[in-house]
Short mmCIF file of C-alpha atoms in Angstrom, two decimals:
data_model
loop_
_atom_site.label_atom_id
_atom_site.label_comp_id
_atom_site.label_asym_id
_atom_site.label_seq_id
_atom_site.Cartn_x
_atom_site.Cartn_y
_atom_site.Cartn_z
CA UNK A 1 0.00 0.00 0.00
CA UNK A 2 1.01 3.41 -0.99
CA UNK A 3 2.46 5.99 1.96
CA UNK A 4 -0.68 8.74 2.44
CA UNK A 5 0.22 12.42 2.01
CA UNK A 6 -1.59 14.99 2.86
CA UNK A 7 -1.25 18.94 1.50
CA UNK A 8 -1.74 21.35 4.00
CA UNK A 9 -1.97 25.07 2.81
CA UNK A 10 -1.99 27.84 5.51
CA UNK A 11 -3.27 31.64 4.53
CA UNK A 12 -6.50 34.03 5.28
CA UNK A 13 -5.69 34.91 1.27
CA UNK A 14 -6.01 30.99 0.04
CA UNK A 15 -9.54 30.57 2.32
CA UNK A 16 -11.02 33.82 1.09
CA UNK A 17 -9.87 33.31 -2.90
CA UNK A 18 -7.87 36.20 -2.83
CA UNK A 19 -5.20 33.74 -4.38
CA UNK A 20 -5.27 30.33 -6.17
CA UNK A 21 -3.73 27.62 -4.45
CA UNK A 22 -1.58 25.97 -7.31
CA UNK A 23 0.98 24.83 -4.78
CA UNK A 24 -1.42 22.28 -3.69
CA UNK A 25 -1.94 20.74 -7.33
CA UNK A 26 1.49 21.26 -8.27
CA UNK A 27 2.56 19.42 -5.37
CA UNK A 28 -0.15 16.79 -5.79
CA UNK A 29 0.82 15.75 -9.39
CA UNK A 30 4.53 15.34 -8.01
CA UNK A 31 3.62 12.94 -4.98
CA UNK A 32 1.67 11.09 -6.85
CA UNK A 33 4.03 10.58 -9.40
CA UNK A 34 6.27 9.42 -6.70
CA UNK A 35 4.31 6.95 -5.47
CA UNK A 36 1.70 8.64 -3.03
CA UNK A 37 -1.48 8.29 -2.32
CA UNK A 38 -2.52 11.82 -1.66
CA UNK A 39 -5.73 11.65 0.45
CA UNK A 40 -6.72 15.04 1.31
CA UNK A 41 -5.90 18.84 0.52
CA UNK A 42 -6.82 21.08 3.21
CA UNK A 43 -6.74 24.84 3.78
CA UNK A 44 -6.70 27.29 6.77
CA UNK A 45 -6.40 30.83 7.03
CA UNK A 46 -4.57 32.52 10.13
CA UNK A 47 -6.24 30.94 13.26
CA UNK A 48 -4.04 29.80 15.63
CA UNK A 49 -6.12 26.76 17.73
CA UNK A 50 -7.25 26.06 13.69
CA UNK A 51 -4.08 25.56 12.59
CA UNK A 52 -2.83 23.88 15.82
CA UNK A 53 -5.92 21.11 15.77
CA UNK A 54 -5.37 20.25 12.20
CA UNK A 55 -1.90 19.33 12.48
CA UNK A 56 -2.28 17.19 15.38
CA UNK A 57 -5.33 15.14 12.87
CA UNK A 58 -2.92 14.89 10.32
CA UNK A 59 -0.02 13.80 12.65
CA UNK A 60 -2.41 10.33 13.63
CA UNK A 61 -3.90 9.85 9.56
CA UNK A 62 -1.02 10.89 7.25
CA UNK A 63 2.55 9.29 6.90
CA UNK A 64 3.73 12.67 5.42
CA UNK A 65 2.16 16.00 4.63
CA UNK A 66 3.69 19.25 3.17
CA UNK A 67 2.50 22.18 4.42
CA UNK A 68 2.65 25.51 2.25
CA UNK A 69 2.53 28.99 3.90
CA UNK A 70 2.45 31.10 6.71
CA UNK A 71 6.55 31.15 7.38
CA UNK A 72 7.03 35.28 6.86
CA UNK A 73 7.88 38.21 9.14
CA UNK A 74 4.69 39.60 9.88
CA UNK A 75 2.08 38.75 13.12
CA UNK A 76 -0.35 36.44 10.66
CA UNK A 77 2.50 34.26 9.91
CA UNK A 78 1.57 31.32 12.54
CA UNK A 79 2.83 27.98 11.01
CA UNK A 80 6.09 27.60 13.34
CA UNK A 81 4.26 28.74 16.60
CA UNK A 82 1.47 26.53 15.67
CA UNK A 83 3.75 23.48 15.51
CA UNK A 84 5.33 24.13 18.44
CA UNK A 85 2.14 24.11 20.64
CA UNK A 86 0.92 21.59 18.83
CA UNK A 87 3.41 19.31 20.02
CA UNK A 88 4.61 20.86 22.66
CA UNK A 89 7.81 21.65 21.18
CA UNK A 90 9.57 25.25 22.22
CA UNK A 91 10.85 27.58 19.53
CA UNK A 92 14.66 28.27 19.17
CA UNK A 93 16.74 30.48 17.60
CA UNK A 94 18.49 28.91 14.83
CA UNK A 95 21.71 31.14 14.32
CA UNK A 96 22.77 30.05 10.85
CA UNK A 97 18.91 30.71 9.14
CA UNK A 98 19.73 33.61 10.77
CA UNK A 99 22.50 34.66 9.40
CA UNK A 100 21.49 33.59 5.60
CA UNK A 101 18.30 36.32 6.22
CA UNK A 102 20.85 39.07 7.10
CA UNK A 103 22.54 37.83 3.75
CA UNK A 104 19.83 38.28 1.73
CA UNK A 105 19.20 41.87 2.93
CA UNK A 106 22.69 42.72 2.58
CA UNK A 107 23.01 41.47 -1.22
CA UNK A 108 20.00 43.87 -1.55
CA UNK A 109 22.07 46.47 -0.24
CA UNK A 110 18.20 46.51 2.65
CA UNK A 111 18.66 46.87 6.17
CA UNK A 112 16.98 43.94 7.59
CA UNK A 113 13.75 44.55 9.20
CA UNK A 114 13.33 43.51 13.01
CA UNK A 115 10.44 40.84 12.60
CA UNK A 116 12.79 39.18 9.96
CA UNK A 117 14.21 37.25 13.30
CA UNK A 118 11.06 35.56 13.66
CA UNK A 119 12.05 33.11 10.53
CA UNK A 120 14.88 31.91 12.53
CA UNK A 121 12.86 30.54 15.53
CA UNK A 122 12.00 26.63 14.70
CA UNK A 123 10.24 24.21 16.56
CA UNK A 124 12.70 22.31 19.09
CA UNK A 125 14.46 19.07 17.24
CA UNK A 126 13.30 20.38 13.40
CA UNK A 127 15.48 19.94 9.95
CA UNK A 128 16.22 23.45 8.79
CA UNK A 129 15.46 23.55 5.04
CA UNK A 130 17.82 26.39 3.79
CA UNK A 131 16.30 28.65 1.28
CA UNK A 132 18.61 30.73 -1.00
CA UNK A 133 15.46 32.16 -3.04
CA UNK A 134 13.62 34.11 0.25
CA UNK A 135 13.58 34.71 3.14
CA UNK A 136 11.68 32.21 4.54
CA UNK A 137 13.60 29.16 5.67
CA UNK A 138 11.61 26.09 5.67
CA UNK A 139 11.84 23.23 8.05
CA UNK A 140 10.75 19.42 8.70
CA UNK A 141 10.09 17.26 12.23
CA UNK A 142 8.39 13.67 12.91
CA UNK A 143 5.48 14.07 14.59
CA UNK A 144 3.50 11.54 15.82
CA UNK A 145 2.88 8.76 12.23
CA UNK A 146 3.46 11.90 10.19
CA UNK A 147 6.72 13.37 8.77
CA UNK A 148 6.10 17.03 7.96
CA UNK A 149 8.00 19.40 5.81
CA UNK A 150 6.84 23.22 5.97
CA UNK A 151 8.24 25.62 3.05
CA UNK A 152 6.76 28.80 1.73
CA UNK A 153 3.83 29.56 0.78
CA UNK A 154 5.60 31.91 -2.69
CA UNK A 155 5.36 29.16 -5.44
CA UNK A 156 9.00 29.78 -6.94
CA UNK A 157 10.41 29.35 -3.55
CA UNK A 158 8.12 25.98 -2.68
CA UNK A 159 9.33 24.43 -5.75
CA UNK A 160 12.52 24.74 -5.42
CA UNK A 161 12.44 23.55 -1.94
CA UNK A 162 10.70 20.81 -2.62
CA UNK A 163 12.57 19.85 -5.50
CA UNK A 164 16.04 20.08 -4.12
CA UNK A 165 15.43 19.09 -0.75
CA UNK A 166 12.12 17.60 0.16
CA UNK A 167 12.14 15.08 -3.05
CA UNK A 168 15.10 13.72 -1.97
CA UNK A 169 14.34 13.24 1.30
CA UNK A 170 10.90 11.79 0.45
CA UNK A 171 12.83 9.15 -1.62
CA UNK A 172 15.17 8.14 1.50
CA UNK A 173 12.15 8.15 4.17
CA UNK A 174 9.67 6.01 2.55
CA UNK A 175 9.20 3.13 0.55
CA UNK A 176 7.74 4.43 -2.89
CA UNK A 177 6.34 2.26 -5.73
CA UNK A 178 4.93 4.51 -8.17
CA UNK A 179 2.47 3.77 -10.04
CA UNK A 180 1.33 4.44 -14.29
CA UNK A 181 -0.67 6.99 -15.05
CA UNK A 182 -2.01 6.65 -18.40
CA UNK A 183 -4.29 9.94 -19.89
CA UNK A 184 -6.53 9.14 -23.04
CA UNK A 185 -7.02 12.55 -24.40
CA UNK A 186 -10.49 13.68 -26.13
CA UNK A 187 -11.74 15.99 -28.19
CA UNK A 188 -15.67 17.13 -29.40
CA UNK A 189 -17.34 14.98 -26.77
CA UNK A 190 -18.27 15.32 -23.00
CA UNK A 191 -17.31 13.71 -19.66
CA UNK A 192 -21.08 12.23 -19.14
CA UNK A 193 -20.51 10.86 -23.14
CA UNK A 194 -17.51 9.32 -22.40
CA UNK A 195 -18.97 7.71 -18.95
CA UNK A 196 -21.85 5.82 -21.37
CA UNK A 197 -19.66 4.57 -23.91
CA UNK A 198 -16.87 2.69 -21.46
CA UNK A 199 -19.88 2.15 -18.90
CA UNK A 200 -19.02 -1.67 -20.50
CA UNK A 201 -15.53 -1.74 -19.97
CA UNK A 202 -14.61 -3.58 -16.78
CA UNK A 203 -12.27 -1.48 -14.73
CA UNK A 204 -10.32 -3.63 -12.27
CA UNK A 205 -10.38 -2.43 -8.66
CA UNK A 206 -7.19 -1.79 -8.30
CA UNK A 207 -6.99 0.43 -11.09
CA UNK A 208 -8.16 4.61 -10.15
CA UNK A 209 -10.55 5.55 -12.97
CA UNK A 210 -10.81 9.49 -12.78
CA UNK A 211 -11.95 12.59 -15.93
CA UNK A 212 -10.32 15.79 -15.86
CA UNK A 213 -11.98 18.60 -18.30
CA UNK A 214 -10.39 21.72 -19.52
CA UNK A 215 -10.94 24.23 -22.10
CA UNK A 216 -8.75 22.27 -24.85
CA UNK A 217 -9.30 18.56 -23.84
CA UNK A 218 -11.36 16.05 -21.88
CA UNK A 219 -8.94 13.29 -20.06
CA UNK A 220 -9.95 10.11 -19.11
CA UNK A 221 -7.26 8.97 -16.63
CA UNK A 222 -6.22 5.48 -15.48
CA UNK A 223 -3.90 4.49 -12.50
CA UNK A 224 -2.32 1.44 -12.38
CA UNK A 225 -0.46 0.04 -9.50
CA UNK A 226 2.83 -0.17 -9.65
CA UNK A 227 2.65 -4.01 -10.17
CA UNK A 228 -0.20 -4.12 -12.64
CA UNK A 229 0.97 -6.56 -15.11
CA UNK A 230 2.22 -4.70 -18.71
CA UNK A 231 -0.19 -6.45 -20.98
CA UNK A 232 -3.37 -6.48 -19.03
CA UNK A 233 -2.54 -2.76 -18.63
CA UNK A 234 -2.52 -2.83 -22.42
CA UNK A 235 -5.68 -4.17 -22.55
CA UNK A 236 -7.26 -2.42 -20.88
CA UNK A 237 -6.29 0.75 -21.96
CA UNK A 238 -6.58 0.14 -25.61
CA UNK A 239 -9.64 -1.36 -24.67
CA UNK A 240 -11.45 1.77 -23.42
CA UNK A 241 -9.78 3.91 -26.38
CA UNK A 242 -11.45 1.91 -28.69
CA UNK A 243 -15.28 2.92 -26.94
CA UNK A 244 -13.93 6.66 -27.15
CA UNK A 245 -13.18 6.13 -30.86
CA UNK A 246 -11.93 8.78 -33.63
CA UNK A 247 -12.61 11.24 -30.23
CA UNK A 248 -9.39 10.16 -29.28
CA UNK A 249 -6.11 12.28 -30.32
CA UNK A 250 -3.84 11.58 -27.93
CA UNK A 251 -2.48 8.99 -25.22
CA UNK A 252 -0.18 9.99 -22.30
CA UNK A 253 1.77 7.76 -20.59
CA UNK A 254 1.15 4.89 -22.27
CA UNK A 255 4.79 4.85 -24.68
CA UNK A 256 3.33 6.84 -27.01
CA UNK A 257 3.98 10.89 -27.76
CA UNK A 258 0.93 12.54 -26.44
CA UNK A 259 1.00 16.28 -26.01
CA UNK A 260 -1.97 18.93 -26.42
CA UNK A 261 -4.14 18.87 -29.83
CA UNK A 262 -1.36 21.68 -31.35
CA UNK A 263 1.41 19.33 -30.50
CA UNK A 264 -0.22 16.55 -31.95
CA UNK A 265 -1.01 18.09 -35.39
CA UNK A 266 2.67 19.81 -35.45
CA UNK A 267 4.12 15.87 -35.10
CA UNK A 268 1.46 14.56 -38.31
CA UNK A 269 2.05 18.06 -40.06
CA UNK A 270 6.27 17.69 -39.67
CA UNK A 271 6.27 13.75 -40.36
CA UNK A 272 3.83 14.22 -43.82
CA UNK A 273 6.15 17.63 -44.66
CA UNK A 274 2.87 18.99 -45.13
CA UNK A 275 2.00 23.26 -45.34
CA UNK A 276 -1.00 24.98 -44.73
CA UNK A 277 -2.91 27.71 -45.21
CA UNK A 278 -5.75 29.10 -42.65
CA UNK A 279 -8.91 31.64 -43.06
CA UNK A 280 -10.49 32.10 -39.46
CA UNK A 281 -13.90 33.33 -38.55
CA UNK A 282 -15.12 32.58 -35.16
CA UNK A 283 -11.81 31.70 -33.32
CA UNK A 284 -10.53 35.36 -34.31
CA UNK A 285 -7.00 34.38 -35.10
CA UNK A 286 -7.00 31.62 -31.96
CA UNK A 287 -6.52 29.35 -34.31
CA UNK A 288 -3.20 30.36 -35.91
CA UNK A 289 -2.18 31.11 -32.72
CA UNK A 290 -2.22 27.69 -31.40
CA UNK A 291 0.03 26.81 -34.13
CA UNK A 292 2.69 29.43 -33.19
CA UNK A 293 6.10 29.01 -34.05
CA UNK A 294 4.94 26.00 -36.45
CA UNK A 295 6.84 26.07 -39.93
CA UNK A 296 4.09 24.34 -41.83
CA UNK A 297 1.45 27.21 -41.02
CA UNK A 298 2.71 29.01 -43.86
CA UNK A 299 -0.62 32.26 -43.97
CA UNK A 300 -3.39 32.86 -41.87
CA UNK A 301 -6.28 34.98 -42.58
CA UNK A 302 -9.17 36.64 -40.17
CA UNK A 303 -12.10 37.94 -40.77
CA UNK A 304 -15.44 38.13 -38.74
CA UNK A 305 -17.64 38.56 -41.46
CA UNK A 306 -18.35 36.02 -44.11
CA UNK A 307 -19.50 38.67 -46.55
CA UNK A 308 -16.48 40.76 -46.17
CA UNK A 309 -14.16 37.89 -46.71
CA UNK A 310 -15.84 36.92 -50.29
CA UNK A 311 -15.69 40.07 -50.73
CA UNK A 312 -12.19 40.90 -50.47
CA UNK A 313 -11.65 37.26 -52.16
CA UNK A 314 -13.79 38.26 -55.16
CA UNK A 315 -15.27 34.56 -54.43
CA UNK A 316 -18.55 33.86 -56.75
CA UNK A 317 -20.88 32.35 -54.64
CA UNK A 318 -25.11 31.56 -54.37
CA UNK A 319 -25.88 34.07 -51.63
CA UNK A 320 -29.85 35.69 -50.76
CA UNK A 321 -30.73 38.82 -49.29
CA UNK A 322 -33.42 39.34 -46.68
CA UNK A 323 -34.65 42.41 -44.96
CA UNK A 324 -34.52 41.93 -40.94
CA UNK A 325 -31.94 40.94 -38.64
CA UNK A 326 -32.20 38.07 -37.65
CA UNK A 327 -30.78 35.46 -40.31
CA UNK A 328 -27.64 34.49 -40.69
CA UNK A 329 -24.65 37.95 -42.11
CA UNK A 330 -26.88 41.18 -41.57
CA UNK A 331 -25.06 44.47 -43.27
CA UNK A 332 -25.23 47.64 -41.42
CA UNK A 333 -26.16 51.19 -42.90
CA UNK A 334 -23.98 54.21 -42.09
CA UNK A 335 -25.94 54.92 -38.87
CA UNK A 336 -25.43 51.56 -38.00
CA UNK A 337 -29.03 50.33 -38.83
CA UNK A 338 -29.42 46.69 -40.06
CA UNK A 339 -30.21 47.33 -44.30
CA UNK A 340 -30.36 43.75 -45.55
CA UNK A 341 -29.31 40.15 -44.37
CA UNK A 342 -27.26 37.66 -46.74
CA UNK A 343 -27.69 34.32 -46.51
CA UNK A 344 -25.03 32.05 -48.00
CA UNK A 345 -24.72 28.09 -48.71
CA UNK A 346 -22.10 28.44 -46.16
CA UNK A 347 -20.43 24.72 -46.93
CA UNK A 348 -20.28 25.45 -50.98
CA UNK A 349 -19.21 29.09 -49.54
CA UNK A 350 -16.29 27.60 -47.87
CA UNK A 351 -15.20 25.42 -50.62
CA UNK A 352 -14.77 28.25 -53.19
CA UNK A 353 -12.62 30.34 -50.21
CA UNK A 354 -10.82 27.49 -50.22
CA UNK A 355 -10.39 26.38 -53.39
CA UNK A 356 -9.49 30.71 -54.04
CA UNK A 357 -6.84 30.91 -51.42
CA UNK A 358 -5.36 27.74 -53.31
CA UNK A 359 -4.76 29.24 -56.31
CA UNK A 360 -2.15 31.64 -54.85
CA UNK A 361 -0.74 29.82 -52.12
CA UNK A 362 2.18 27.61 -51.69
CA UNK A 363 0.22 25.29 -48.91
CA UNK A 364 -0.23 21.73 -49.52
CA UNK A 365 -3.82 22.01 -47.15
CA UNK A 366 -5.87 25.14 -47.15
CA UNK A 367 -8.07 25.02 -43.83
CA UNK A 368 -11.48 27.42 -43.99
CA UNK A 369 -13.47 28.26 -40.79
CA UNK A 370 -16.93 29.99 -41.39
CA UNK A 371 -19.50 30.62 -38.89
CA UNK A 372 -23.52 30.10 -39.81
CA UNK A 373 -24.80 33.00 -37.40
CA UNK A 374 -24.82 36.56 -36.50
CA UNK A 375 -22.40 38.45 -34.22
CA UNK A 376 -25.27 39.18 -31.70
CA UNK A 377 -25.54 35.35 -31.00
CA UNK A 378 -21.81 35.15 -31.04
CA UNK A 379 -21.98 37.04 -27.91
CA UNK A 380 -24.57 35.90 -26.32
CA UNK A 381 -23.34 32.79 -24.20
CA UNK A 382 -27.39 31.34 -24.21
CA UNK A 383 -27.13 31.02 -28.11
CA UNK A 384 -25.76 28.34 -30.39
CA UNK A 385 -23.47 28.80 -33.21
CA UNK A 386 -23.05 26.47 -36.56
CA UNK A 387 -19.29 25.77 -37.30
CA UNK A 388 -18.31 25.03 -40.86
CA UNK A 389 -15.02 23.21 -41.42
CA UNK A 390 -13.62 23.15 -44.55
CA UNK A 391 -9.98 20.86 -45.56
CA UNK A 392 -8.91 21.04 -49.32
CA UNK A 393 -6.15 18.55 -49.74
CA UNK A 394 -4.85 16.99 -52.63
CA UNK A 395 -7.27 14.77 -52.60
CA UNK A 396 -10.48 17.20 -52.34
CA UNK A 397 -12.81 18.61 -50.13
CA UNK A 398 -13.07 17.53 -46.53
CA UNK A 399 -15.74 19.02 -44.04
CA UNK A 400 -17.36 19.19 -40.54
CA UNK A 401 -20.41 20.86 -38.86
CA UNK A 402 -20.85 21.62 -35.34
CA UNK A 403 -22.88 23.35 -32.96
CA UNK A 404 -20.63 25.74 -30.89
CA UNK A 405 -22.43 27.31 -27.47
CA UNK A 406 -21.50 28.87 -24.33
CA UNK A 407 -19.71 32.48 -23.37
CA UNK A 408 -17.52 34.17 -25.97
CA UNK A 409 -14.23 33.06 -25.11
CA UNK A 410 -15.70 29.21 -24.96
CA UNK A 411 -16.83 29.91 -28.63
CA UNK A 412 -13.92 31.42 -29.83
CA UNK A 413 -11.64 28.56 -27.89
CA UNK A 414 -13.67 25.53 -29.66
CA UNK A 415 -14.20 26.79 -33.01
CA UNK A 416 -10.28 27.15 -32.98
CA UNK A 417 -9.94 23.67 -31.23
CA UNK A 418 -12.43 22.14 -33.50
CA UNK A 419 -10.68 23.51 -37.44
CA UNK A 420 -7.47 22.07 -35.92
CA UNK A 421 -9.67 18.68 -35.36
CA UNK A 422 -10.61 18.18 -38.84
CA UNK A 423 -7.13 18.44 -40.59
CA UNK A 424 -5.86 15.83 -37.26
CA UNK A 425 -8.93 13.57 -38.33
CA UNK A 426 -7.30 13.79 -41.52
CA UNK A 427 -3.62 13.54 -41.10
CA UNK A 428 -4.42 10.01 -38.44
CA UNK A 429 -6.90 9.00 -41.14
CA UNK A 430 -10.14 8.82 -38.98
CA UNK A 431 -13.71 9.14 -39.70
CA UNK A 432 -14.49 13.16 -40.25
#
């Protein structure tokens, strides 16, 4: 059985949301990667008898626990007085931490405040953890089951603490066996979708079965033991792949070169010696920008309206005009009134962009983006928008529709995230 660690982050600013706590998930990812089982994160702002009962709970529940925060000058600063009456261990002056704090001021060319002496006092029979990067020494102790280790709460200082002293350490104390993550990476479909189509697949008990949605991906993560044998791990990972289908686009972990959606397409797009070309809508130049730096994106066009871009294009296309304002490219008058609304065959539309933009460019793939709507339900975050994808290759046209809803940003994000899928549907040869 995996050691238990616990995070413990002290700070009135982390319990109120003046700050994110990325220490804590930082951290996590690391221990677990080392062969933890982290079982809780906990947080506490700058009550003594709070701080003081919580450490004694984790000194009977946890074998180790990192503690973040609450090490500085100042009178809300409580972590080393805490520990000390928590286990009835007196504070003393530690003459050397001392003297590195005067150092720091005096490389400053700063006169050392008073309170600055208060980051020298540590609990009676702790591990001073120098720090060359503040001010803030950190410091370790047994307590109890639990070994603790108490750095700054400043997330450049933590890390380098932890990495250069508390990893090491960690590898020395306990007996660590870590285990395999493995991270099957999905686009265009949704955590309750992917729960329904691997509801079939048997997951073994000892293996963690956990999602993890963000803006550019949903993950479906599996932990295996550290002794889960190599082909049943296979298994079952290709296994539940296979329910998530063409969704898939990447697999961390798992011997394979994963990476975001971007990193992905710039492996297919480098291997094939491929070049493209891109004409954005809705993502707003999002899209090229996720390609930054590429060599293969050789031109990139935006524009927000569909009309304007034929326009400029000089692109001969079926297109209707409507009075109103509520179909799909409305024109405005010189006051700003709505005139007239065009309605184009937006997938023939798209085609002809693409097949004009050809004719000039050096790109093997010319990738079109055009958006069936208006830019008042662009905004509004209640409101769907149609996505039409368009890939010319040398092989012809390739294209996708989808409905696109949520705030702005969201739209703008997936309509960029979703082009990019079409031409990595291509380049891995899976169903558009």
């Amino acid at each position: 059985m995996n050691p238990i660690l616990e995070i413990f982050s002290q700070g009135e600013e982390v319990v109120t949301g003046q700050i994110v706590d990325t220490n804590a998930a930082w951290l996590s990812e690391r221990a677990v990667a080392l062969g933890f089982t982290v079982a809780r994160h906990t947080a506490v702002g700058d009550k003594l008898d709070d701080l003081i009962a919580l450490l004694r709970e984790i000194a009977q529940r946890a074998d180790c626990c990192i503690c973040t925060g609450g090490l500085g000058p100042t009178s809300d600063d409580l972590t080393a007085e805490a520990v000390a009456k928590a286990f009835g261990l007196p504070l003393e002056f530690d003459g050397i931490a001392f003297e590195q704090i005067q150092r720091f001021f005096a490389r400053r060319n700063r006169v050392m405040p008073e309170s600055n002496r208060k980051q020298a006092m540590f609990p009676k029979g702790a591990e001073r953890i120098d720090n060359a990067w503040g001010t803030a020494p950190g410091f370790s102790l047994q307590a109890g089951r639990c070994w603790f280790s108490f750095v700054p709460g400043v997330p450049s200082e933590m890390r380098h603490l932890f990495l250069e002293s508390i990893q090491p350490t960690l590898a020395s104390r306990f007996l660590l066996r870590p285990g395999k993550l493995v991270s099957i990476k999905t686009l265009g479909i949704g955590e309750s979708s992917i729960q329904q189509l691997i509801g079939g697949v048997e997951i073994p008990a000892q293996v963690q079965l956990g999602f993890r949605a963000s803006p550019d991906d949903v993950q479906t993560k599996l932990l295996f033991p550290h002794d889960y044998p190599e082909a049943d791990m296979t298994a079952l990972v290709s296994e539940v792949a296979g329910q998530l289908g063409d969704h898939v686009f990447a697999i961390d972990g798992f011997g394979q070169a994963g990476g975001d959606l971007a990193f992905v397409i710039d492996r297919l797009m480098t291997a094939g010696k491929y070049t493209l070309a891109v004409v954005e809508t809705v993502s707003q130049g999002l899209l090229a920008a996720k390609c930054v730096g590429a060599d293969w994106l050789l031109e990139a066009r935006y524009e927000q309206s569909v009309e304007r871009l034929v326009q400029k294009l000089a692109v001969t296309v079926n297109a209707d005009k409507f009075a109103g304002s509520e179909l799909e490219q409305p024109t405005a008058g010189p006051k700003g009134e709505i005139q007239e609304c065009i309605s184009y065959d937006l997938p023939a539309t798209a085609q002809a962009i693409a097949a004009e933009i050809q004719k000039t460019s050096a790109a093997d793939f010319v990738l079109v983006q055009l958006n069936g709507g208006d830019n008042k339900t662009f905004r509004d975050k209640d409101r769907a928008i149609i996505l039409y994808n368009t890939l010319l290759t040398g092989d012809g046209f390739h294209q996708t529709t989808h409905s696109v809803a949520g705030p702005i940003n969201v739209k703008q994000n997936q309509a960029a995230l979703l082009a990019l899928d079409l031409l990595r549907r291509y380049l891995q040869h899976k169903e558009l």
